[in-house]
Every structure is written in structure tokens, then in C-alpha cells.
Amino acid sequence: MADITWEEPFCAEGNNCFRIGTDPTGNAYIAIAGQEDHPLVDSREALRALIRAVKAGEADHLL
């Protein structure tokens, strides 16, 4: 697996912890804390787009 630099886990509601990581080749990773060996992988730009969309409320219907 790539050399991933993971951020500290983000936890809400106690048990729902996610981690975001990046690698030197421009990939971004999202994983459940403790399951970093099974991440969702895409480009850093895709991760930026996802975060911007969530912040803009485009995923509010999922709440």
C-alpha cells in the first residue's frame, strides 16, 4: 500500500470515527478509524470537491 499520511481521527457521536489521509502521489484516502487497510481512494481534488459539497449543504438530505 502507498505511504499514507493519516490525519487524526474525526469522531462524532463517540463511535463514528473517520480518518483522512494523503500520499505523495496525489491520492486522498478516507477510512473508518481502525480500518485504514480498507480505505476509499480518489484524487485530492475529488476529496476537496466532496468536502466543499458537504459544507455547502448538498448532503443535508442524508441526515
PDB file of N, CA, C and O in Angstrom, chain B, residues numbered from 101:
ATOM      1  N   MET B 101       0.846  -1.181   0.000  1.00  0.00           N
ATOM      2  CA  MET B 101       0.000   0.000   0.000  1.00  0.00           C
ATOM      3  C   MET B 101       0.885   1.236   0.000  1.00  0.00           C
ATOM      4  O   MET B 101       2.030   1.183   0.449  1.00  0.00           O
ATOM      5  N   ALA B 102       0.374   2.322  -0.489  1.00  0.00           N
ATOM      6  CA  ALA B 102       1.107   3.581  -0.577  1.00  0.00           C
ATOM      7  C   ALA B 102       1.496   4.098   0.805  1.00  0.00           C
ATOM      8  O   ALA B 102       0.926   3.687   1.815  1.00  0.00           O
ATOM      9  N   ASP B 103       2.463   4.992   0.836  1.00  0.00           N
ATOM     10  CA  ASP B 103       2.893   5.640   2.071  1.00  0.00           C
ATOM     11  C   ASP B 103       1.883   6.730   2.406  1.00  0.00           C
ATOM     12  O   ASP B 103       2.007   7.856   1.926  1.00  0.00           O
ATOM     13  N   ILE B 104       0.889   6.408   3.221  1.00  0.00           N
ATOM     14  CA  ILE B 104      -0.221   7.305   3.531  1.00  0.00           C
ATOM     15  C   ILE B 104       0.064   8.068   4.820  1.00  0.00           C
ATOM     16  O   ILE B 104       0.456   7.479   5.827  1.00  0.00           O
ATOM     17  N   THR B 105      -0.136   9.374   4.778  1.00  0.00           N
ATOM     18  CA  THR B 105      -0.059  10.201   5.980  1.00  0.00           C
ATOM     19  C   THR B 105      -1.482  10.442   6.451  1.00  0.00           C
ATOM     20  O   THR B 105      -2.245  11.159   5.803  1.00  0.00           O
ATOM     21  N   TRP B 106      -1.839   9.841   7.583  1.00  0.00           N
ATOM     22  CA  TRP B 106      -3.202   9.940   8.113  1.00  0.00           C
ATOM     23  C   TRP B 106      -3.325  11.115   9.070  1.00  0.00           C
ATOM     24  O   TRP B 106      -2.424  11.373   9.868  1.00  0.00           O
ATOM     25  N   GLU B 107      -4.452  11.828   8.985  1.00  0.00           N
ATOM     26  CA  GLU B 107      -4.802  12.853   9.959  1.00  0.00           C
ATOM     27  C   GLU B 107      -5.353  12.158  11.203  1.00  0.00           C
ATOM     28  O   GLU B 107      -5.677  10.971  11.168  1.00  0.00           O
ATOM     29  N   GLU B 108      -5.455  12.902  12.295  1.00  0.00           N
ATOM     30  CA  GLU B 108      -6.074  12.356  13.496  1.00  0.00           C
ATOM     31  C   GLU B 108      -7.534  12.015  13.190  1.00  0.00           C
ATOM     32  O   GLU B 108      -8.150  12.674  12.353  1.00  0.00           O
ATOM     33  N   PRO B 109      -8.100  10.998  13.850  1.00  0.00           N
ATOM     34  CA  PRO B 109      -9.492  10.643  13.588  1.00  0.00           C
ATOM     35  C   PRO B 109     -10.456  11.772  13.924  1.00  0.00           C
ATOM     36  O   PRO B 109     -10.272  12.507  14.895  1.00  0.00           O
ATOM     37  N   PHE B 110     -11.481  11.887  13.102  1.00  0.00           N
ATOM     38  CA  PHE B 110     -12.589  12.798  13.369  1.00  0.00           C
ATOM     39  C   PHE B 110     -13.728  11.934  13.882  1.00  0.00           C
ATOM     40  O   PHE B 110     -14.170  11.013  13.194  1.00  0.00           O
ATOM     41  N   CYS B 111     -14.202  12.220  15.075  1.00  0.00           N
ATOM     42  CA  CYS B 111     -15.250  11.398  15.685  1.00  0.00           C
ATOM     43  C   CYS B 111     -16.458  12.262  16.027  1.00  0.00           C
ATOM     44  O   CYS B 111     -16.329  13.353  16.582  1.00  0.00           O
ATOM     45  N   ALA B 112     -17.612  11.756  15.687  1.00  0.00           N
ATOM     46  CA  ALA B 112     -18.875  12.358  16.093  1.00  0.00           C
ATOM     47  C   ALA B 112     -19.717  11.247  16.701  1.00  0.00           C
ATOM     48  O   ALA B 112     -19.652  10.102  16.255  1.00  0.00           O
ATOM     49  N   GLU B 113     -20.481  11.569  17.685  1.00  0.00           N
ATOM     50  CA  GLU B 113     -21.323  10.573  18.347  1.00  0.00           C
ATOM     51  C   GLU B 113     -20.494   9.446  18.963  1.00  0.00           C
ATOM     52  O   GLU B 113     -20.995   8.332  19.120  1.00  0.00           O
ATOM     53  N   GLY B 114     -19.264   9.711  19.307  1.00  0.00           N
ATOM     54  CA  GLY B 114     -18.445   8.743  20.033  1.00  0.00           C
ATOM     55  C   GLY B 114     -17.822   7.640  19.218  1.00  0.00           C
ATOM     56  O   GLY B 114     -16.597   7.514  19.213  1.00  0.00           O
ATOM     57  N   ASN B 115     -18.604   6.832  18.526  1.00  0.00           N
ATOM     58  CA  ASN B 115     -18.066   5.658  17.841  1.00  0.00           C
ATOM     59  C   ASN B 115     -17.885   5.838  16.342  1.00  0.00           C
ATOM     60  O   ASN B 115     -17.289   4.979  15.693  1.00  0.00           O
ATOM     61  N   ASN B 116     -18.376   6.915  15.785  1.00  0.00           N
ATOM     62  CA  ASN B 116     -18.308   7.125  14.340  1.00  0.00           C
ATOM     63  C   ASN B 116     -17.052   7.910  13.988  1.00  0.00           C
ATOM     64  O   ASN B 116     -17.114   9.126  13.803  1.00  0.00           O
ATOM     65  N   CYS B 117     -15.916   7.231  13.893  1.00  0.00           N
ATOM     66  CA  CYS B 117     -14.642   7.913  13.668  1.00  0.00           C
ATOM     67  C   CYS B 117     -14.120   7.625  12.265  1.00  0.00           C
ATOM     68  O   CYS B 117     -14.058   6.476  11.828  1.00  0.00           O
ATOM     69  N   PHE B 118     -13.748   8.694  11.576  1.00  0.00           N
ATOM     70  CA  PHE B 118     -13.183   8.586  10.230  1.00  0.00           C
ATOM     71  C   PHE B 118     -11.815   9.221  10.210  1.00  0.00           C
ATOM     72  O   PHE B 118     -11.513  10.108  11.009  1.00  0.00           O
ATOM     73  N   ARG B 119     -10.983   8.756   9.282  1.00  0.00           N
ATOM     74  CA  ARG B 119      -9.663   9.348   9.092  1.00  0.00           C
ATOM     75  C   ARG B 119      -9.505   9.726   7.629  1.00  0.00           C
ATOM     76  O   ARG B 119      -9.991   9.034   6.734  1.00  0.00           O
ATOM     77  N   ILE B 120      -8.823  10.824   7.408  1.00  0.00           N
ATOM     78  CA  ILE B 120      -8.488  11.275   6.060  1.00  0.00           C
ATOM     79  C   ILE B 120      -6.976  11.242   5.944  1.00  0.00           C
ATOM     80  O   ILE B 120      -6.259  11.658   6.854  1.00  0.00           O
ATOM     81  N   GLY B 121      -6.503  10.740   4.810  1.00  0.00           N
ATOM     82  CA  GLY B 121      -5.068  10.680   4.585  1.00  0.00           C
ATOM     83  C   GLY B 121      -4.725  11.050   3.155  1.00  0.00           C
ATOM     84  O   GLY B 121      -5.595  11.101   2.285  1.00  0.00           O
ATOM     85  N   THR B 122      -3.454  11.307   2.926  1.00  0.00           N
ATOM     86  CA  THR B 122      -2.951  11.605   1.584  1.00  0.00           C
ATOM     87  C   THR B 122      -1.639  10.862   1.382  1.00  0.00           C
ATOM     88  O   THR B 122      -0.987  10.448   2.341  1.00  0.00           O
ATOM     89  N   ASP B 123      -1.264  10.702   0.121  1.00  0.00           N
ATOM     90  CA  ASP B 123       0.031  10.101  -0.185  1.00  0.00           C
ATOM     91  C   ASP B 123       0.821  11.029  -1.105  1.00  0.00           C
ATOM     92  O   ASP B 123       0.263  11.992  -1.632  1.00  0.00           O
ATOM     93  N   PRO B 124       2.099  10.756  -1.304  1.00  0.00           N
ATOM     94  CA  PRO B 124       2.936  11.646  -2.111  1.00  0.00           C
ATOM     95  C   PRO B 124       2.550  11.722  -3.595  1.00  0.00           C
ATOM     96  O   PRO B 124       2.993  12.631  -4.296  1.00  0.00           O
ATOM     97  N   THR B 125       1.739  10.788  -4.078  1.00  0.00           N
ATOM     98  CA  THR B 125       1.386  10.782  -5.497  1.00  0.00           C
ATOM     99  C   THR B 125       0.097  11.538  -5.807  1.00  0.00           C
ATOM    100  O   THR B 125      -0.330  11.574  -6.961  1.00  0.00           O
ATOM    101  N   GLY B 126      -0.532  12.146  -4.790  1.00  0.00           N
ATOM    102  CA  GLY B 126      -1.720  12.950  -5.025  1.00  0.00           C
ATOM    103  C   GLY B 126      -3.032  12.266  -4.751  1.00  0.00           C
ATOM    104  O   GLY B 126      -4.090  12.804  -5.080  1.00  0.00           O
ATOM    105  N   ASN B 127      -2.990  11.087  -4.154  1.00  0.00           N
ATOM    106  CA  ASN B 127      -4.231  10.401  -3.805  1.00  0.00           C
ATOM    107  C   ASN B 127      -4.710  10.828  -2.433  1.00  0.00           C
ATOM    108  O   ASN B 127      -3.911  11.209  -1.578  1.00  0.00           O
ATOM    109  N   ALA B 128      -6.026  10.762  -2.222  1.00  0.00           N
ATOM    110  CA  ALA B 128      -6.633  11.044  -0.933  1.00  0.00           C
ATOM    111  C   ALA B 128      -7.361   9.788  -0.475  1.00  0.00           C
ATOM    112  O   ALA B 128      -7.868   9.020  -1.292  1.00  0.00           O
ATOM    113  N   TYR B 129      -7.409   9.588   0.827  1.00  0.00           N
ATOM    114  CA  TYR B 129      -7.980   8.381   1.414  1.00  0.00           C
ATOM    115  C   TYR B 129      -8.949   8.753   2.520  1.00  0.00           C
ATOM    116  O   TYR B 129      -8.706   9.692   3.278  1.00  0.00           O
ATOM    117  N   ILE B 130     -10.054   8.011   2.612  1.00  0.00           N
ATOM    118  CA  ILE B 130     -10.994   8.127   3.722  1.00  0.00           C
ATOM    119  C   ILE B 130     -11.191   6.714   4.242  1.00  0.00           C
ATOM    120  O   ILE B 130     -11.445   5.788   3.472  1.00  0.00           O
ATOM    121  N   ALA B 131     -11.072   6.553   5.565  1.00  0.00           N
ATOM    122  CA  ALA B 131     -11.243   5.225   6.163  1.00  0.00           C
ATOM    123  C   ALA B 131     -11.909   5.361   7.523  1.00  0.00           C
ATOM    124  O   ALA B 131     -11.848   6.413   8.159  1.00  0.00           O
ATOM    125  N   ILE B 132     -12.529   4.306   7.948  1.00  0.00           N
ATOM    126  CA  ILE B 132     -13.030   4.215   9.314  1.00  0.00           C
ATOM    127  C   ILE B 132     -11.811   4.011  10.201  1.00  0.00           C
ATOM    128  O   ILE B 132     -10.950   3.186   9.893  1.00  0.00           O
ATOM    129  N   ALA B 133     -11.733   4.753  11.296  1.00  0.00           N
ATOM    130  CA  ALA B 133     -10.600   4.614  12.203  1.00  0.00           C
ATOM    131  C   ALA B 133     -10.486   3.158  12.658  1.00  0.00           C
ATOM    132  O   ALA B 133     -11.462   2.546  13.090  1.00  0.00           O
ATOM    133  N   GLY B 134      -9.281   2.628  12.550  1.00  0.00           N
ATOM    134  CA  GLY B 134      -9.028   1.235  12.887  1.00  0.00           C
ATOM    135  C   GLY B 134      -9.121   0.302  11.693  1.00  0.00           C
ATOM    136  O   GLY B 134      -8.736  -0.864  11.784  1.00  0.00           O
ATOM    137  N   GLN B 135      -9.632   0.808  10.569  1.00  0.00           N
ATOM    138  CA  GLN B 135      -9.752   0.002   9.355  1.00  0.00           C
ATOM    139  C   GLN B 135      -9.056   0.694   8.186  1.00  0.00           C
ATOM    140  O   GLN B 135      -9.543   0.668   7.056  1.00  0.00           O
ATOM    141  N   GLU B 136      -7.918   1.307   8.471  1.00  0.00           N
ATOM    142  CA  GLU B 136      -7.188   2.054   7.465  1.00  0.00           C
ATOM    143  C   GLU B 136      -6.655   1.187   6.334  1.00  0.00           C
ATOM    144  O   GLU B 136      -6.220   1.708   5.307  1.00  0.00           O
ATOM    145  N   ASP B 137      -6.684  -0.129   6.512  1.00  0.00           N
ATOM    146  CA  ASP B 137      -6.234  -1.025   5.445  1.00  0.00           C
ATOM    147  C   ASP B 137      -7.312  -1.238   4.377  1.00  0.00           C
ATOM    148  O   ASP B 137      -7.078  -1.949   3.400  1.00  0.00           O
ATOM    149  N   HIS B 138      -8.497  -0.626   4.555  1.00  0.00           N
ATOM    150  CA  HIS B 138      -9.591  -0.712   3.579  1.00  0.00           C
ATOM    151  C   HIS B 138     -10.144   0.686   3.266  1.00  0.00           C
ATOM    152  O   HIS B 138     -11.327   0.937   3.496  1.00  0.00           O
ATOM    153  N   PRO B 139      -9.320   1.591   2.751  1.00  0.00           N
ATOM    154  CA  PRO B 139      -9.810   2.957   2.520  1.00  0.00           C
ATOM    155  C   PRO B 139     -10.535   3.127   1.195  1.00  0.00           C
ATOM    156  O   PRO B 139     -10.401   2.320   0.275  1.00  0.00           O
ATOM    157  N   LEU B 140     -11.302   4.197   1.129  1.00  0.00           N
ATOM    158  CA  LEU B 140     -11.849   4.703  -0.125  1.00  0.00           C
ATOM    159  C   LEU B 140     -10.763   5.596  -0.703  1.00  0.00           C
ATOM    160  O   LEU B 140     -10.246   6.462   0.003  1.00  0.00           O
ATOM    161  N   VAL B 141     -10.405   5.408  -1.968  1.00  0.00           N
ATOM    162  CA  VAL B 141      -9.284   6.135  -2.568  1.00  0.00           C
ATOM    163  C   VAL B 141      -9.759   6.923  -3.783  1.00  0.00           C
ATOM    164  O   VAL B 141     -10.508   6.408  -4.613  1.00  0.00           O
ATOM    165  N   ASP B 142      -9.320   8.175  -3.882  1.00  0.00           N
ATOM    166  CA  ASP B 142      -9.583   9.012  -5.050  1.00  0.00           C
ATOM    167  C   ASP B 142      -8.532  10.110  -5.072  1.00  0.00           C
ATOM    168  O   ASP B 142      -7.606  10.098  -4.261  1.00  0.00           O
ATOM    169  N   SER B 143      -8.664  11.043  -5.977  1.00  0.00           N
ATOM    170  CA  SER B 143      -7.696  12.137  -6.067  1.00  0.00           C
ATOM    171  C   SER B 143      -7.945  13.155  -4.952  1.00  0.00           C
ATOM    172  O   SER B 143      -9.026  13.199  -4.365  1.00  0.00           O
ATOM    173  N   ARG B 144      -6.940  13.959  -4.675  1.00  0.00           N
ATOM    174  CA  ARG B 144      -7.110  15.018  -3.687  1.00  0.00           C
ATOM    175  C   ARG B 144      -8.168  16.004  -4.142  1.00  0.00           C
ATOM    176  O   ARG B 144      -8.921  16.526  -3.321  1.00  0.00           O
ATOM    177  N   GLU B 145      -8.235  16.265  -5.443  1.00  0.00           N
ATOM    178  CA  GLU B 145      -9.261  17.179  -5.958  1.00  0.00           C
ATOM    179  C   GLU B 145     -10.661  16.607  -5.725  1.00  0.00           C
ATOM    180  O   GLU B 145     -11.581  17.361  -5.408  1.00  0.00           O
ATOM    181  N   ALA B 146     -10.839  15.307  -5.873  1.00  0.00           N
ATOM    182  CA  ALA B 146     -12.138  14.690  -5.604  1.00  0.00           C
ATOM    183  C   ALA B 146     -12.503  14.845  -4.132  1.00  0.00           C
ATOM    184  O   ALA B 146     -13.661  15.104  -3.803  1.00  0.00           O
ATOM    185  N   LEU B 147     -11.518  14.689  -3.244  1.00  0.00           N
ATOM    186  CA  LEU B 147     -11.774  14.877  -1.821  1.00  0.00           C
ATOM    187  C   LEU B 147     -12.147  16.332  -1.540  1.00  0.00           C
ATOM    188  O   LEU B 147     -13.068  16.590  -0.765  1.00  0.00           O
ATOM    189  N   ARG B 148     -11.449  17.284  -2.155  1.00  0.00           N
ATOM    190  CA  ARG B 148     -11.795  18.704  -1.990  1.00  0.00           C
ATOM    191  C   ARG B 148     -13.230  18.964  -2.439  1.00  0.00           C
ATOM    192  O   ARG B 148     -13.984  19.660  -1.759  1.00  0.00           O
ATOM    193  N   ALA B 149     -13.598  18.406  -3.577  1.00  0.00           N
ATOM    194  CA  ALA B 149     -14.954  18.597  -4.099  1.00  0.00           C
ATOM    195  C   ALA B 149     -15.993  18.007  -3.141  1.00  0.00           C
ATOM    196  O   ALA B 149     -17.042  18.611  -2.917  1.00  0.00           O
ATOM    197  N   LEU B 150     -15.711  16.850  -2.584  1.00  0.00           N
ATOM    198  CA  LEU B 150     -16.627  16.225  -1.634  1.00  0.00           C
ATOM    199  C   LEU B 150     -16.794  17.105  -0.398  1.00  0.00           C
ATOM    200  O   LEU B 150     -17.917  17.343   0.046  1.00  0.00           O
ATOM    201  N   ILE B 151     -15.698  17.583   0.152  1.00  0.00           N
ATOM    202  CA  ILE B 151     -15.768  18.419   1.349  1.00  0.00           C
ATOM    203  C   ILE B 151     -16.517  19.716   1.059  1.00  0.00           C
ATOM    204  O   ILE B 151     -17.340  20.146   1.867  1.00  0.00           O
ATOM    205  N   ARG B 152     -16.244  20.338  -0.078  1.00  0.00           N
ATOM    206  CA  ARG B 152     -16.953  21.576  -0.440  1.00  0.00           C
ATOM    207  C   ARG B 152     -18.452  21.328  -0.589  1.00  0.00           C
ATOM    208  O   ARG B 152     -19.264  22.139  -0.143  1.00  0.00           O
ATOM    209  N   ALA B 153     -18.818  20.213  -1.212  1.00  0.00           N
ATOM    210  CA  ALA B 153     -20.236  19.901  -1.396  1.00  0.00           C
ATOM    211  C   ALA B 153     -20.924  19.669  -0.057  1.00  0.00           C
ATOM    212  O   ALA B 153     -22.042  20.140   0.153  1.00  0.00           O
ATOM    213  N   VAL B 154     -20.276  18.957   0.840  1.00  0.00           N
ATOM    214  CA  VAL B 154     -20.858  18.714   2.161  1.00  0.00           C
ATOM    215  C   VAL B 154     -21.018  20.032   2.908  1.00  0.00           C
ATOM    216  O   VAL B 154     -22.061  20.289   3.509  1.00  0.00           O
ATOM    217  N   LYS B 155     -19.976  20.870   2.869  1.00  0.00           N
ATOM    218  CA  LYS B 155     -20.046  22.161   3.554  1.00  0.00           C
ATOM    219  C   LYS B 155     -21.130  23.057   2.964  1.00  0.00           C
ATOM    220  O   LYS B 155     -21.700  23.883   3.677  1.00  0.00           O
ATOM    221  N   ALA B 156     -21.422  22.907   1.681  1.00  0.00           N
ATOM    222  CA  ALA B 156     -22.451  23.717   1.023  1.00  0.00           C
ATOM    223  C   ALA B 156     -23.864  23.176   1.266  1.00  0.00           C
ATOM    224  O   ALA B 156     -24.843  23.763   0.806  1.00  0.00           O
ATOM    225  N   GLY B 157     -23.965  22.064   1.984  1.00  0.00           N
ATOM    226  CA  GLY B 157     -25.269  21.526   2.326  1.00  0.00           C
ATOM    227  C   GLY B 157     -25.826  20.533   1.312  1.00  0.00           C
ATOM    228  O   GLY B 157     -26.984  20.129   1.422  1.00  0.00           O
ATOM    229  N   GLU B 158     -25.029  20.134   0.337  1.00  0.00           N
ATOM    230  CA  GLU B 158     -25.535  19.248  -0.696  1.00  0.00           C
ATOM    231  C   GLU B 158     -25.781  17.823  -0.215  1.00  0.00           C
ATOM    232  O   GLU B 158     -26.364  17.020  -0.944  1.00  0.00           O
ATOM    233  N   ALA B 159     -25.345  17.495   1.005  1.00  0.00           N
ATOM    234  CA  ALA B 159     -25.597  16.156   1.547  1.00  0.00           C
ATOM    235  C   ALA B 159     -26.560  16.204   2.736  1.00  0.00           C
ATOM    236  O   ALA B 159     -26.757  15.199   3.418  1.00  0.00           O
ATOM    237  N   ASP B 160     -27.152  17.363   2.980  1.00  0.00           N
ATOM    238  CA  ASP B 160     -28.047  17.504   4.130  1.00  0.00           C
ATOM    239  C   ASP B 160     -29.234  16.556   4.086  1.00  0.00           C
ATOM    240  O   ASP B 160     -29.759  16.176   5.133  1.00  0.00           O
ATOM    241  N   HIS B 161     -29.651  16.181   2.924  1.00  0.00           N
ATOM    242  CA  HIS B 161     -30.792  15.261   2.810  1.00  0.00           C
ATOM    243  C   HIS B 161     -30.461  13.874   3.354  1.00  0.00           C
ATOM    244  O   HIS B 161     -31.364  13.062   3.556  1.00  0.00           O
ATOM    245  N   LEU B 162     -29.180  13.590   3.593  1.00  0.00           N
ATOM    246  CA  LEU B 162     -28.779  12.293   4.140  1.00  0.00           C
ATOM    247  C   LEU B 162     -28.852  12.258   5.663  1.00  0.00           C
ATOM    248  O   LEU B 162     -28.728  11.196   6.273  1.00  0.00           O
ATOM    249  N   LEU B 163     -29.054  13.418   6.271  1.00  0.00           N
ATOM    250  CA  LEU B 163     -29.095  13.485   7.741  1.00  0.00           C
ATOM    251  C   LEU B 163     -30.440  13.092   8.274  1.00  0.00           C
ATOM    252  O   LEU B 163     -30.648  13.093   9.487  1.00  0.00           O
TER     253      LEU B 163
END
